[in-house]
Tab-separated table of C-alpha atoms and ligand atoms in Angstrom:
chain	number	residue	atom	x	y	z
A	1476	UNK	CA	-21.160	-12.292	-12.854
A	1477	UNK	CA	-24.655	-14.324	-13.454
A	1478	UNK	CA	-27.719	-13.287	-15.046
A	1479	UNK	CA	-29.977	-14.058	-12.310
A	1480	UNK	CA	-30.289	-10.086	-11.389
A	1481	UNK	CA	-29.868	-7.282	-14.321
A	1482	UNK	CA	-27.777	-4.549	-12.593
A	1483	UNK	CA	-28.181	-2.079	-16.006
A	1484	UNK	CA	-30.256	0.269	-14.136
A	1485	UNK	CA	-27.764	0.888	-10.663
A	1486	UNK	CA	-26.091	3.753	-11.382
A	1487	UNK	CA	-22.220	3.043	-10.144
A	1488	UNK	CA	-19.740	6.118	-9.368
A	1489	UNK	CA	-16.049	5.620	-10.240
A	1490	UNK	CA	-14.255	7.841	-8.213
A	1491	UNK	CA	-10.897	8.056	-10.468
A	1492	UNK	CA	-9.052	5.449	-13.264
A	1493	UNK	CA	-9.582	2.186	-12.035
A	1494	UNK	CA	-7.637	-1.018	-13.869
A	1495	UNK	CA	-9.445	-1.455	-17.235
A	1496	UNK	CA	-10.513	-4.913	-15.745
A	1497	UNK	CA	-12.992	-3.010	-13.746
A	1498	UNK	CA	-13.443	-0.117	-15.291
A	1499	UNK	CA	-15.133	-2.687	-18.918
A	1500	UNK	CA	-16.832	-4.655	-16.087
A	1501	UNK	CA	-18.665	-1.506	-14.647
A	1502	UNK	CA	-19.384	0.218	-18.186
A	1503	UNK	CA	-20.606	-3.617	-19.275
A	1504	UNK	CA	-22.488	-3.822	-16.453
A	1505	UNK	CA	-23.888	-1.120	-14.316
A	1506	UNK	CA	-24.513	2.487	-15.680
A	1507	UNK	CA	-21.026	4.197	-14.825
A	1508	UNK	CA	-19.935	7.390	-13.638
A	1509	UNK	CA	-16.653	8.749	-13.992
A	1510	UNK	CA	-16.309	11.272	-11.416
A	1511	UNK	CA	-13.222	12.643	-11.968
A	1512	UNK	CA	-14.060	13.745	-15.796
A	1513	UNK	CA	-17.355	15.072	-14.514
A	1514	UNK	CA	-16.801	18.849	-15.103
A	1515	UNK	CA	-20.014	20.312	-12.981
A	1516	UNK	CA	-19.724	17.776	-9.866
A	1517	UNK	CA	-21.948	19.871	-7.883
A	1518	UNK	CA	-24.277	19.292	-10.523
A	1519	UNK	CA	-24.114	15.277	-10.910
A	1520	UNK	CA	-24.869	15.443	-7.191
A	1521	UNK	CA	-27.879	16.908	-7.084
A	1522	UNK	CA	-29.138	15.198	-10.440
A	1523	UNK	CA	-27.615	11.695	-10.591
A	1524	UNK	CA	-26.360	11.585	-7.252
A	1525	UNK	CA	-29.457	11.231	-5.837
A	1526	UNK	CA	-29.969	7.844	-7.239
A	1527	UNK	CA	-26.343	6.420	-7.348
A	1528	UNK	CA	-26.129	3.167	-5.265
A	1529	UNK	CA	-22.042	1.653	-5.587
A	1530	UNK	CA	-19.382	3.607	-5.442
A	1531	UNK	CA	-15.739	1.979	-6.553
A	1532	UNK	CA	-12.221	3.585	-5.978
A	1533	UNK	CA	-9.052	2.217	-4.104
A	1534	UNK	CA	-6.588	3.087	-1.415
A	1535	UNK	CA	-5.350	5.996	-3.322
A	1536	UNK	CA	-8.721	7.664	-4.476
A	1537	UNK	CA	-10.638	7.082	-1.282
A	1538	UNK	CA	-13.975	8.139	-0.616
A	1539	UNK	CA	-14.450	11.252	1.691
A	1540	UNK	CA	-17.246	11.714	3.751
A	1541	UNK	CA	-18.208	14.891	1.937
A	1542	UNK	CA	-18.968	12.480	-1.059
A	1543	UNK	CA	-20.442	9.275	0.574
A	1544	UNK	CA	-23.245	11.915	2.111
A	1545	UNK	CA	-23.803	13.760	-1.023
A	1546	UNK	CA	-25.084	10.054	-1.957
A	1547	UNK	CA	-28.115	9.276	-0.261
A	1548	UNK	CA	-28.687	5.773	-2.026
A	1549	UNK	CA	-25.155	4.946	-1.693
A	1550	UNK	CA	-25.179	1.037	-0.395
A	1551	UNK	CA	-21.216	-0.099	-0.840
A	1552	UNK	CA	-18.394	1.142	-1.209
A	1553	UNK	CA	-16.146	-1.026	-3.211
A	1554	UNK	CA	-12.285	-0.747	-3.155
A	1555	UNK	CA	-9.815	-2.189	-4.825
A	1556	UNK	CA	-6.165	-2.642	-2.409
A	1557	UNK	CA	-5.314	-3.694	1.176
A	1558	UNK	CA	-5.299	-0.064	2.690
A	1559	UNK	CA	-8.148	1.802	3.135
A	1560	UNK	CA	-6.886	4.432	5.282
A	1561	UNK	CA	-8.688	7.545	2.454
A	1562	UNK	CA	-11.687	5.978	2.684
A	1563	UNK	CA	-13.821	7.569	5.637
A	1564	UNK	CA	-15.275	4.330	7.389
A	1565	UNK	CA	-16.692	6.109	10.765
A	1566	UNK	CA	-19.017	7.720	7.722
A	1567	UNK	CA	-19.826	4.685	5.775
A	1568	UNK	CA	-21.259	2.929	9.049
A	1569	UNK	CA	-22.842	5.688	10.198
A	1570	UNK	CA	-25.252	6.239	6.826
A	1571	UNK	CA	-24.897	1.738	7.019
A	1572	UNK	CA	-22.564	1.753	3.910
A	1573	UNK	CA	-20.689	-1.373	3.194
A	1574	UNK	CA	-17.122	-1.275	2.563
A	1575	UNK	CA	-14.927	-3.808	0.347
A	1576	UNK	CA	-11.129	-4.039	-0.009
A	1577	UNK	CA	-8.572	-6.868	-1.223
A	1578	UNK	CA	-7.076	-8.733	1.548
A	1579	UNK	CA	-5.057	-11.360	0.895
A	1580	UNK	CA	-4.074	-11.434	-2.995
A	1581	UNK	CA	-1.463	-9.241	-3.036
A	1582	UNK	CA	0.548	-9.870	-0.004
A	1583	UNK	CA	3.147	-12.460	-2.362
A	1584	UNK	CA	3.675	-9.659	-4.241
A	1585	UNK	CA	3.967	-6.974	-1.242
A	1586	UNK	CA	6.371	-8.695	0.468
A	1587	UNK	CA	8.362	-9.837	-2.127
A	1588	UNK	CA	8.813	-5.962	-2.905
A	1589	UNK	CA	9.803	-5.645	0.497
A	1590	UNK	CA	12.569	-8.103	-0.009
A	1591	UNK	CA	13.515	-6.435	-2.823
A	1592	UNK	CA	14.104	-3.753	-1.483
A	1593	UNK	CA	15.826	-5.301	1.533
A	1594	UNK	CA	18.335	-6.713	-1.177
A	1595	UNK	CA	18.140	-3.502	-3.840
A	1596	UNK	CA	19.248	-1.045	-1.040
A	1597	UNK	CA	22.132	-2.871	0.744
A	1598	UNK	CA	23.818	-4.635	-2.546
A	1599	UNK	CA	22.929	-1.403	-4.120
A	1600	UNK	CA	21.472	-3.098	-7.229
A	1601	UNK	CA	20.152	-0.150	-8.805
A	1602	UNK	CA	23.485	2.030	-8.818
A	1603	UNK	CA	25.509	-0.465	-9.448
A	1604	UNK	CA	23.398	-0.846	-12.846
A	1605	UNK	CA	24.253	3.086	-13.548
A	1606	UNK	CA	27.216	2.480	-13.474
A	1607	UNK	CA	27.405	-0.752	-15.899
A	1608	UNK	CA	25.806	1.053	-18.265
A	1609	UNK	CA	27.567	5.146	-17.617
A	1610	UNK	CA	30.267	2.347	-19.238
A	1611	UNK	CA	32.614	3.005	-15.425
A	1612	UNK	CA	33.029	-0.501	-14.775
A	1613	UNK	CA	35.659	0.290	-18.046
A	1614	UNK	CA	38.079	2.779	-15.305
A	1615	UNK	CA	36.703	2.429	-12.368
A	1616	UNK	CA	35.358	-0.550	-8.848
A	1617	UNK	CA	31.855	-0.400	-7.357
A	1618	UNK	CA	32.744	-0.491	-3.917
A	1619	UNK	CA	31.895	-3.460	-1.487
A	1620	UNK	CA	28.251	-3.472	-0.042
A	1621	UNK	CA	26.655	-5.177	2.972
A	1622	UNK	CA	25.406	-8.583	2.968
A	1623	UNK	CA	21.815	-8.474	3.566
A	1624	UNK	CA	21.906	-12.818	4.154
A	1625	UNK	CA	21.816	-13.823	8.284
A	1626	UNK	CA	20.867	-10.074	8.911
A	1627	UNK	CA	18.245	-8.703	12.073
A	1628	UNK	CA	14.546	-8.172	10.462
A	1629	UNK	CA	12.240	-6.217	12.731
A	1630	UNK	CA	8.439	-6.168	11.240
A	1631	UNK	CA	6.784	-2.589	12.241
A	1632	UNK	CA	3.263	-5.115	11.973
A	1633	UNK	CA	3.397	-8.195	11.982
A	1634	UNK	CA	-0.361	-8.510	9.809
A	1635	UNK	CA	-0.303	-11.816	7.064
A	1636	UNK	CA	1.404	-9.280	5.019
A	1637	UNK	CA	4.526	-9.181	7.642
A	1638	UNK	CA	3.983	-12.745	7.703
A	1639	UNK	CA	5.167	-13.581	4.507
A	1640	UNK	CA	8.018	-11.076	4.756
A	1641	UNK	CA	9.278	-13.413	7.817
A	1642	UNK	CA	9.519	-16.250	5.312
A	1643	UNK	CA	10.887	-14.605	2.748
A	1644	UNK	CA	13.588	-13.094	5.048
A	1645	UNK	CA	14.235	-16.285	7.012
A	1646	UNK	CA	14.982	-17.915	3.838
A	1647	UNK	CA	17.879	-15.167	4.002
A	1648	UNK	CA	18.906	-16.380	7.928
A	1649	UNK	CA	17.604	-13.185	8.612
A	1650	UNK	CA	16.061	-13.595	12.686
A	1651	UNK	CA	12.309	-12.056	12.727
A	1652	UNK	CA	11.357	-9.641	15.736
A	1653	UNK	CA	8.679	-7.450	15.550
A	1654	UNK	CA	6.651	-4.880	16.558
A	1655	UNK	CA	2.530	-5.124	17.251
A	1656	UNK	CA	0.031	-3.902	19.919
A	1657	UNK	CA	0.013	-7.120	20.719
A	1658	UNK	CA	1.830	-10.386	21.044
A	1659	UNK	CA	1.273	-12.657	18.845
A	1660	UNK	CA	0.227	-16.845	19.886
A	1661	UNK	CA	-0.293	-18.224	16.099
A	1662	UNK	CA	3.418	-16.957	14.786
A	1663	UNK	CA	6.565	-18.678	14.810
A	1664	UNK	CA	7.900	-18.904	18.763
A	1665	UNK	CA	11.665	-17.645	17.634
A	1666	UNK	CA	9.726	-14.837	15.907
A	1667	UNK	CA	10.376	-12.492	18.852
A	1668	UNK	CA	7.873	-9.924	19.875
A	1669	UNK	CA	8.678	-5.813	20.970
A	1670	UNK	CA	6.452	-4.105	23.238
A	1671	UNK	CA	8.377	-1.099	22.434
A	1672	UNK	CA	9.128	-0.266	18.871
A	1673	UNK	CA	12.634	2.284	19.555
A	1674	UNK	CA	13.940	-1.025	20.497
A	1675	UNK	CA	12.781	-2.993	18.197
A	1676	UNK	CA	14.333	-0.470	15.858
A	1677	UNK	CA	17.495	-0.274	17.961
A	1678	UNK	CA	17.803	-4.227	17.780
A	1679	UNK	CA	16.973	-4.394	13.255
A	1680	UNK	CA	19.311	-4.007	10.387
A	1681	UNK	CA	17.099	-3.882	8.312
A	1682	UNK	CA	13.187	-2.070	10.042
A	1683	UNK	CA	10.189	-3.276	7.324
A	1684	UNK	CA	7.111	-0.985	7.733
A	1685	UNK	CA	3.305	-2.893	7.133
A	1686	UNK	CA	1.383	-1.563	9.689
A	1687	UNK	CA	-2.081	0.338	7.620
A	1688	UNK	CA	-1.800	4.266	7.714
A	1689	UNK	CA	-4.042	6.763	9.098
A	1690	UNK	CA	-4.424	8.369	11.876
A	1691	UNK	CA	-3.372	5.854	14.373
A	1692	UNK	CA	0.040	5.245	12.603
A	1693	UNK	CA	0.493	9.644	11.065
A	1694	UNK	CA	4.810	9.685	11.633
A	1695	UNK	CA	4.922	6.381	13.835
A	1696	UNK	CA	8.705	6.213	12.395
A	1697	UNK	CA	9.689	9.876	13.464
A	1698	UNK	CA	12.926	11.278	14.808
A	1699	UNK	CA	13.328	8.492	17.552
A	1700	UNK	CA	12.781	6.176	15.954
A	1701	UNK	CA	15.615	5.892	12.642
A	1702	UNK	CA	18.067	7.355	15.896
A	1703	UNK	CA	17.213	3.990	16.896
A	1704	UNK	CA	17.730	2.635	13.816
A	1705	UNK	CA	21.601	3.325	13.610
A	1706	UNK	CA	24.188	4.445	11.068
A	1707	UNK	CA	23.887	0.841	9.508
A	1708	UNK	CA	20.178	0.208	9.745
A	1709	UNK	CA	17.719	0.545	6.711
A	1710	UNK	CA	14.396	1.719	6.146
A	1711	UNK	CA	11.972	-0.191	4.347
A	1712	UNK	CA	8.279	0.637	3.900
A	1713	UNK	CA	5.478	-0.984	1.521
A	1714	UNK	CA	3.413	0.772	4.547
A	1715	UNK	CA	1.951	4.015	3.359
A	1716	UNK	CA	4.035	7.157	3.142
A	1717	UNK	CA	1.919	8.796	6.134
A	1718	UNK	CA	3.032	6.087	8.768
A	1719	UNK	CA	7.111	7.489	7.586
A	1720	UNK	CA	7.065	11.291	8.991
A	1721	UNK	CA	9.501	11.858	5.648
A	1722	UNK	CA	11.251	15.449	6.484
A	1723	UNK	CA	12.902	13.193	9.367
A	1724	UNK	CA	13.564	10.989	6.876
A	1725	UNK	CA	15.752	12.396	5.079
A	1726	UNK	CA	17.319	14.434	7.638
A	1727	UNK	CA	18.547	11.118	9.133
A	1728	UNK	CA	19.644	10.164	5.354
A	1729	UNK	CA	22.142	12.965	5.023
A	1730	UNK	CA	23.306	12.965	7.584
A	1731	UNK	CA	24.350	9.339	8.081
A	1732	UNK	CA	21.954	8.651	10.800
A	1733	UNK	CA	20.723	5.603	8.962
A	1734	UNK	CA	22.426	4.050	6.196
A	1735	UNK	CA	19.492	3.808	3.541
A	1736	UNK	CA	16.032	3.450	2.227
A	1737	UNK	CA	14.011	1.262	0.082
A	1738	UNK	CA	10.809	3.224	-0.377
A	1739	UNK	CA	7.728	2.065	-2.225
A	1740	UNK	CA	5.354	4.691	-0.527
A	1741	UNK	CA	5.735	8.767	-0.118
A	1742	UNK	CA	3.486	11.188	2.403
A	1743	UNK	CA	2.360	12.818	-1.238
A	1744	UNK	CA	2.271	10.954	-3.966
A	1745	UNK	CA	3.673	10.785	-6.980
A	1746	UNK	CA	5.514	13.504	-5.662
A	1747	UNK	CA	8.587	12.799	-4.068
A	1748	UNK	CA	11.100	15.375	-2.610
A	1749	UNK	CA	14.471	16.361	-4.489
A	1750	UNK	CA	16.517	15.953	-1.395
A	1751	UNK	CA	15.884	11.766	-1.743
A	1752	UNK	CA	16.404	11.374	-6.214
A	1753	UNK	CA	19.556	13.594	-5.177
A	1754	UNK	CA	20.556	9.700	-2.954
A	1755	UNK	CA	22.467	7.238	-3.875
A	1756	UNK	CA	21.595	5.560	-0.633
A	1757	UNK	CA	17.761	5.066	-1.096
A	1758	UNK	CA	15.655	3.219	-3.801
A	1759	UNK	CA	12.432	4.775	-4.912
A	1760	UNK	CA	9.332	2.518	-6.861
A	1761	UNK	CA	6.406	4.259	-7.654
A	1762	UNK	CA	3.983	2.592	-5.002
A	1763	UNK	CA	3.859	-0.481	-7.591
A	1764	UNK	CA	4.491	-3.370	-4.143
A	1765	UNK	CA	1.439	-5.212	-5.601
A	1766	UNK	CA	1.373	-3.679	-8.811
A	1767	UNK	CA	2.011	-7.456	-11.162
A	1768	UNK	CA	-0.694	-8.949	-13.774
A	1769	UNK	CA	-1.335	-11.569	-12.002
A	1770	UNK	CA	-1.808	-9.585	-8.792
A	1771	UNK	CA	-3.495	-6.243	-9.919
A	1772	UNK	CA	-5.807	-9.372	-12.035
A	1773	UNK	CA	-6.415	-10.951	-8.554
A	1774	UNK	CA	-7.110	-8.023	-7.364
A	1775	UNK	CA	-9.941	-6.846	-10.074
A	1776	UNK	CA	-11.464	-10.687	-10.185
A	1777	UNK	CA	-11.781	-9.465	-5.545
A	1778	UNK	CA	-13.579	-5.372	-6.638
A	1779	UNK	CA	-15.875	-7.420	-9.469
A	1780	UNK	CA	-16.795	-10.483	-7.017
A	1781	UNK	CA	-17.861	-7.576	-3.610
A	1782	UNK	CA	-19.939	-5.680	-5.858
A	1783	UNK	CA	-21.236	-8.374	-7.804
A	1784	UNK	CA	-22.337	-10.181	-5.025
A	1785	UNK	CA	-23.300	-7.118	-3.268
A	1786	UNK	CA	-26.319	-6.065	-6.003
A	1787	UNK	CA	-27.014	-9.759	-6.387
A	1788	UNK	CA	-27.474	-11.153	-3.606
A	1789	UNK	CA	-26.506	-8.913	-0.910
A	1790	UNK	CA	-23.223	-10.766	0.298
A	1791	UNK	CA	-20.134	-9.926	-0.078
A	1792	UNK	CA	-16.641	-11.816	-0.089
A	1793	UNK	CA	-14.419	-9.363	1.721
A	1794	UNK	CA	-16.082	-6.324	4.161
A	1795	UNK	CA	-13.823	-4.129	5.928
A	1796	UNK	CA	-14.871	-5.505	9.417
B	480	8YV	C1	-2.731	-0.215	-4.587
B	480	8YV	C2	-2.280	-0.492	-1.970
B	480	8YV	O1	-1.057	0.141	-5.350
B	480	8YV	O2	-2.970	-2.659	-1.412
B	480	8YV	C3	-2.969	-0.880	-1.240
B	480	8YV	O3	-3.793	-0.792	0.318
B	480	8YV	O4	-1.307	0.781	-1.170
B	480	8YV	C4	-1.704	-1.104	-3.746
B	480	8YV	O5	-1.845	-2.040	-3.439
B	480	8YV	C5	-3.709	0.699	-4.442
B	480	8YV	O6	-5.032	0.075	-3.673
B	480	8YV	C6	-3.979	1.826	-5.160
B	480	8YV	O7	-4.789	1.213	-6.602
């Protein structure tokens, strides 16, 4: 933060609780309003809402059309996270409000998590850990697992995170195939392109979902895709809960129509269906794929560079196009 332009009198609305690195900076350098703590939100919008120029949010808290439209002076929405599906981009664009996210800096951690889920669900690490802790090793043998090395990894959405998943999966001698709207010419030639998701699922042992959330991908992973993945196939989701039809997933797991699932995201977070909680063939992660100290710091730095950049120089590093 340079002192070139004073931002002390700029009203910034924070939509939900954010990491301290972000909140403390905004509190120190702007007039911070914590939306979730405001009791009379309608009254706030009528009074201070008229002067709010910046909004800080995340891929979790989002920004509704209603809220954006209640802030007539709003210039920018600065979001933490690469996914921005709960932000009404159409309304922001119409209003000329700049929107930023935090791409790139979390690719490693999200890809690491995808691989962790692949290894965990196939080798049943969580289950085996429980087995040891419960003292069952003393009297029983833990059942043999499934070998992940050398298997077929199907990536749904070969973007920058998908590429990092592919690189890591290759280190485990997995073959790489992917489904995208279009084939990519800038990826290794041996990555096999599928224009048909059902066929990719049929030809995958691990189907890894890394597409953005939102209306375009709602329930992309449905019953037909799960049936194609088959009783030896595993579904890994580090994208958004909305991409997978969760009821269909539960049924497919219950019927043994797929072998298992590694899930970082859910349709109604933080609610996880009891049926999933009761299953041994799933590994559940509380939407923390990017949740390391290093990556969350990098994400916070990028949110703040965008915020300060906008109010000091009308420049942002990572606009959502
Ligand atoms: C964050 C994410 O958990 O980047 C994303 O899209 O889902 C995550 O990295 C999210 O932004 C909430 O803070």
